[in-house]
Coordinates of C-alpha atoms in Angstrom, one line a residue:
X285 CA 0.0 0.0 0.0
X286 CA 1.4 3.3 -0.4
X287 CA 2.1 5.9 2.1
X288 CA 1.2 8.6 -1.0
X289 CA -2.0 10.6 0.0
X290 CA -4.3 11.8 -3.0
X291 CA -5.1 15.1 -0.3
X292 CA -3.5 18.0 -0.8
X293 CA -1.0 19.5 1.8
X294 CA -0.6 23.2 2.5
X295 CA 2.3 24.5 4.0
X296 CA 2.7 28.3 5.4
X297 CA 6.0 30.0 5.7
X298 CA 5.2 33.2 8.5
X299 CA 8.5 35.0 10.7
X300 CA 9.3 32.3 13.7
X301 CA 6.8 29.9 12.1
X302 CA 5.8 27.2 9.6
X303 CA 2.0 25.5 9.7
X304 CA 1.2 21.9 7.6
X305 CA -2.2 21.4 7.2
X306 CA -3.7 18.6 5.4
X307 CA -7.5 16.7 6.2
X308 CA -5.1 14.3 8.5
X309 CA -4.7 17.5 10.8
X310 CA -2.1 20.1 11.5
X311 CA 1.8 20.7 13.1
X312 CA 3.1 24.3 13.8
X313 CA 6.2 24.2 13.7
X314 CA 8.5 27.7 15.6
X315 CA 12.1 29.2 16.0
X316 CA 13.0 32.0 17.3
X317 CA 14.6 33.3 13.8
X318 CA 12.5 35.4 11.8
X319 CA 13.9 35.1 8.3
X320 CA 12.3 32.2 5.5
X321 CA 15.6 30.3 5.0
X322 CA 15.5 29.7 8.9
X323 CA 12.5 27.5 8.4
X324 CA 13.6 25.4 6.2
X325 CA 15.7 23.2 8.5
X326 CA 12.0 22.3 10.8
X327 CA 10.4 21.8 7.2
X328 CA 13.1 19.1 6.4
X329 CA 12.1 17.6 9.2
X330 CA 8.5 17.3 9.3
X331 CA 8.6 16.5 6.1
X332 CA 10.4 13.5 6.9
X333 CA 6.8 12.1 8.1
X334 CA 5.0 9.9 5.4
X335 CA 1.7 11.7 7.3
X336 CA 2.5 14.7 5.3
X337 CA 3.5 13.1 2.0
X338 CA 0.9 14.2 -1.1
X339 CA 0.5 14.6 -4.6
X340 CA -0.5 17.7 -4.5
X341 CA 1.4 20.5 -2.6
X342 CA 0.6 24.5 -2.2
X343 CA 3.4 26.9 -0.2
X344 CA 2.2 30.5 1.0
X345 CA 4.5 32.8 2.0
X346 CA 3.8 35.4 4.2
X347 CA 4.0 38.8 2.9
X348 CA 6.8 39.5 5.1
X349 CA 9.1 37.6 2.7
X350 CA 7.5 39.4 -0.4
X351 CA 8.2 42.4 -1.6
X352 CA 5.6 43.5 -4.8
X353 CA 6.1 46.7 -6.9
X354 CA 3.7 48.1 -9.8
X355 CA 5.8 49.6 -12.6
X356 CA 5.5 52.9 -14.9
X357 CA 2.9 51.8 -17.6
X358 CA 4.8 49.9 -20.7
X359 CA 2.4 51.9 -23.2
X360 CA 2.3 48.6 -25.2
X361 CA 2.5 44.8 -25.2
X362 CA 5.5 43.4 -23.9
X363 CA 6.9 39.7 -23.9
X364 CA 7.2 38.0 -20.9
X365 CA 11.0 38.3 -20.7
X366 CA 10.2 42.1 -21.1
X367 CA 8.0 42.6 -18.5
X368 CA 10.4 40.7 -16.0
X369 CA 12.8 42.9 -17.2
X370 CA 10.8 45.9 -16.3
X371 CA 9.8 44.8 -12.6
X372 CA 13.2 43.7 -12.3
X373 CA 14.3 47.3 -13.2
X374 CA 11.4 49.0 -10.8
X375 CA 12.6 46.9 -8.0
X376 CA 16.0 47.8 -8.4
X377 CA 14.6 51.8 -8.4
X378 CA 13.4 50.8 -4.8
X379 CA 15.3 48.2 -3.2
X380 CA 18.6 48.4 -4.7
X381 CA 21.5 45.8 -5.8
X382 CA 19.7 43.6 -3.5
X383 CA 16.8 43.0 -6.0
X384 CA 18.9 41.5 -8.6
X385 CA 18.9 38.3 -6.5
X386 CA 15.2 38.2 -6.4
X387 CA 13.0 35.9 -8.3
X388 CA 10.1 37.6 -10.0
X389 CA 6.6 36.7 -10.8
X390 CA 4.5 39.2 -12.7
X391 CA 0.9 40.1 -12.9
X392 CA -0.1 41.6 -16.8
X393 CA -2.1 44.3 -17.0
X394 CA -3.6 46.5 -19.9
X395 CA -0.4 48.3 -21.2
X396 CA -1.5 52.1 -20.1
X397 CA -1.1 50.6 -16.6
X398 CA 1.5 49.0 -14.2
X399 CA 2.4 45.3 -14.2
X400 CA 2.4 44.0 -10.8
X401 CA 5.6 42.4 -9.8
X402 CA 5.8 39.9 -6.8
X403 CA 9.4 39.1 -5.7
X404 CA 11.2 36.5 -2.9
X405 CA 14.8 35.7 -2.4
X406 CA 15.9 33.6 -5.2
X407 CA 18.2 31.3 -2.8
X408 CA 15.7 30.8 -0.6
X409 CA 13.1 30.3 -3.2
X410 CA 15.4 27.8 -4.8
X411 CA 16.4 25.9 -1.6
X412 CA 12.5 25.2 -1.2
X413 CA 12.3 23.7 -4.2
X414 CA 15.1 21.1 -3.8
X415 CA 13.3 20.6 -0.4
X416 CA 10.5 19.5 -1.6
X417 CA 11.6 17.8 -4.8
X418 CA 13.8 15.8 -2.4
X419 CA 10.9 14.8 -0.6
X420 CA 9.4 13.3 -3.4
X421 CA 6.8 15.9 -4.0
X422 CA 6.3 16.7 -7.9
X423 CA 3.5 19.0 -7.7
X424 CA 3.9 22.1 -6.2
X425 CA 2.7 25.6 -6.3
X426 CA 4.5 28.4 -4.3
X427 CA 2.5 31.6 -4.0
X428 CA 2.7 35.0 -2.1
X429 CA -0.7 35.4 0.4
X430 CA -2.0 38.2 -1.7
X431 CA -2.5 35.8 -4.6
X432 CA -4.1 33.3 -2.7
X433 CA -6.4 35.5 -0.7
X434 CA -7.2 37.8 -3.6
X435 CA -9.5 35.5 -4.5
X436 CA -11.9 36.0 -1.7
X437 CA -12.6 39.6 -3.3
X438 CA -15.6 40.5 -4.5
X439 CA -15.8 39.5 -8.7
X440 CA -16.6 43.2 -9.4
X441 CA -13.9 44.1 -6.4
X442 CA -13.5 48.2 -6.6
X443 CA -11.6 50.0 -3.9
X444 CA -9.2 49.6 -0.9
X445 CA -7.5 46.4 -0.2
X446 CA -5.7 45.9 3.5
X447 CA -4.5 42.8 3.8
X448 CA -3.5 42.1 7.3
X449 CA -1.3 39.7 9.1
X450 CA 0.7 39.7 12.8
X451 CA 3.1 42.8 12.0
X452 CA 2.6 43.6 8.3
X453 CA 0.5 45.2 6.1
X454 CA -0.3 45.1 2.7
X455 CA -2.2 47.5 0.4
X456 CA -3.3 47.4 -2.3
X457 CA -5.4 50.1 -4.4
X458 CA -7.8 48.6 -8.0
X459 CA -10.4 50.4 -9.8
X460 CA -11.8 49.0 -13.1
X461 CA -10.5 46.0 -12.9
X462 CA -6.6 47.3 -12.7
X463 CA -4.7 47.1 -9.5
X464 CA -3.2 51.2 -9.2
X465 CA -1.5 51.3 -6.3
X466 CA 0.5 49.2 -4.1
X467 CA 2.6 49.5 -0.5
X468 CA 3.7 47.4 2.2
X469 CA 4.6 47.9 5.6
X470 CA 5.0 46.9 9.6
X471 CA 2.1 47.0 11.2
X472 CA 1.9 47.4 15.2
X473 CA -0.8 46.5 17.6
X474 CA -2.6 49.6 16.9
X475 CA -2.9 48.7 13.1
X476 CA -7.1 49.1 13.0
X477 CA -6.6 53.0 14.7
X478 CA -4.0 54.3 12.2
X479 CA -6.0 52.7 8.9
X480 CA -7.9 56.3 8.0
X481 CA -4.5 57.8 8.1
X482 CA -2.3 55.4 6.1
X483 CA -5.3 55.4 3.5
X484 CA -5.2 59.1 3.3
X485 CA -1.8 59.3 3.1
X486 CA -1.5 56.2 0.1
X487 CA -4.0 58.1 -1.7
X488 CA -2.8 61.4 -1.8
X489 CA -0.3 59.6 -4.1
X490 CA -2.6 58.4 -6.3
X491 CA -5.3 59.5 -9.1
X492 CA -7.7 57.2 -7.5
X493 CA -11.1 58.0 -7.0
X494 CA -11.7 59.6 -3.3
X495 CA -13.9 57.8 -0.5
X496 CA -13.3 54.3 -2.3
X497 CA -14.4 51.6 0.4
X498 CA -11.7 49.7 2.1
X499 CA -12.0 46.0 2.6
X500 CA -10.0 44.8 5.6
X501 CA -8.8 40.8 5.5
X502 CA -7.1 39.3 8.1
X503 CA -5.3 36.6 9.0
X504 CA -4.2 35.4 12.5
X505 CA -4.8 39.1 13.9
X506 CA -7.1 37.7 16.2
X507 CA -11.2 39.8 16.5
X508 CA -11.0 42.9 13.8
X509 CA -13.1 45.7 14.3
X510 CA -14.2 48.5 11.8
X511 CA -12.2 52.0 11.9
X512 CA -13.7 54.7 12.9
X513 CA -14.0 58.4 11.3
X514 CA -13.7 59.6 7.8
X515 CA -16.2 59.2 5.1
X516 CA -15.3 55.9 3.9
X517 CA -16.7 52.7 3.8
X518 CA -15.0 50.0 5.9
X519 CA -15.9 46.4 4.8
X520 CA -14.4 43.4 7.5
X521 CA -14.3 39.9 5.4
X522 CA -15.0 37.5 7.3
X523 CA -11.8 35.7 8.6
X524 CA -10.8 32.9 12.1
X525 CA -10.7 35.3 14.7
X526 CA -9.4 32.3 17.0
X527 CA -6.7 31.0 14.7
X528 CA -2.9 33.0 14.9
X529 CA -0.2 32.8 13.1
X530 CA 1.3 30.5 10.5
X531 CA -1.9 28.2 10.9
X532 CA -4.2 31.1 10.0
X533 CA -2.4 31.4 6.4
X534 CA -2.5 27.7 6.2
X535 CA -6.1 27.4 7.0
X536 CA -8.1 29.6 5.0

């Protein structure tokens, strides 16, 4: 008989943390380092158990270990090596040197706007995949949190997007369809209070409509209430209020 599962596994990668979740159950697994590569060791590990062994794999990373950009608008089609040569470029605008040892997805979008660029550490990206290959595991699908939980959005989705998780934000700005604007950034325990102000602030760089609702998701943030002041529209998905964490990105 074999010790192959036809389930799928899910694995989250979070600072200090790394969740397996499968219909067999769950393991959290912590350290006290806080980059991705330090998880990998407790991921060799684990991985070791033929519980966890599927045919199907999916990684999320936190979006502490993603860094996304949205370029100057191409004003036409461009290849795919193109437009990773372009968010390769904008990256290297904000981050520096350091983003040349990045590797890039991108996100196509009608050539008067931005592509979307998502980007990890290409070692550790790398060093994942030989992880998991030497585990057996054939297919596999690694993915930023926004990707995956962009999909809980509203079809006609129009406004702000905050996705939250324990110490980061991200946000995210679309109207007609075309993401606009994008930022990231550490979030403290007074996150909710300071929302109408970092809004504000993000669109005061943008030629986004004013008093666009805001959709707040969150994930292992624990109860999330709705801001207060302003003019705006503040929209909660629903989300595990109980669940913290690594398991929270797993688990959705």
């Amino acid at each position: 008989m074999s010790l192959w599962s036809a389930d799928s596994l899910r694995i989250a990668l979070a600072p200090g943390e790394a969740a397996l979740l499968n219909s067999r159950g769950t393991r959290v697994l912590a350290t006290h380092e806080r980059s991705a590569a330090s998880l990998l060791p407790l991921l060799d590990e684990a991985l070791a158990d033929p519980a966890w062994h599927s045919r199907r794999i999916e990684v999320v990373l936190s979006q502490h270990f993603v860094r996304h950009v949205l370029t100057p608008p191409p004003g036409k089609a461009l290849r795919r090596k193109e437009e990773t040569a372009l968010v390769t470029a904008s990256l290297r605008e904000i981050y520096g040197d350091e983003a040349g040892n990045w590797k890039v997805q991108v996100l196509s979008q009608p050539p008067q706007y931005g592509l979307v660029g998502a980007a990890v550490d290409a070692a550790f990206a790398q060093q994942l995949d030989a992880l998991l290959a030497r585990h057996g595991f054939r297919d596999v699908t690694i993915r930023p949190l926004a990707s995956v939980a962009a999909h809980r959005l509203p079809k006609t989705f129009q406004g702000w997007w905050v996705l939250a998780e324990p110490g980061w934000l991200s946000l995210f700005g679309m109207t007609d369809g075309v993401w606009q604007h994008l930022a990231g950034l550490p979030a403290d325990a007074g996150w909710v209070a300071a929302l109408p102000e970092l809004i504000e602030r993000e669109a005061a760089w943008t030629t986004l409509p004013e008093q666009l609702d805001v959709w707040i998701q969150a994930f292992g943030v624990g109860a999330v209430s709705t801001p207060g002041g302003g003019d705006r529209r503040w929209q909660v998905l629903p989300h595990d209020s109980q669940t913290y964490g690594a398991l929270a990105l797993a688990g959705f």
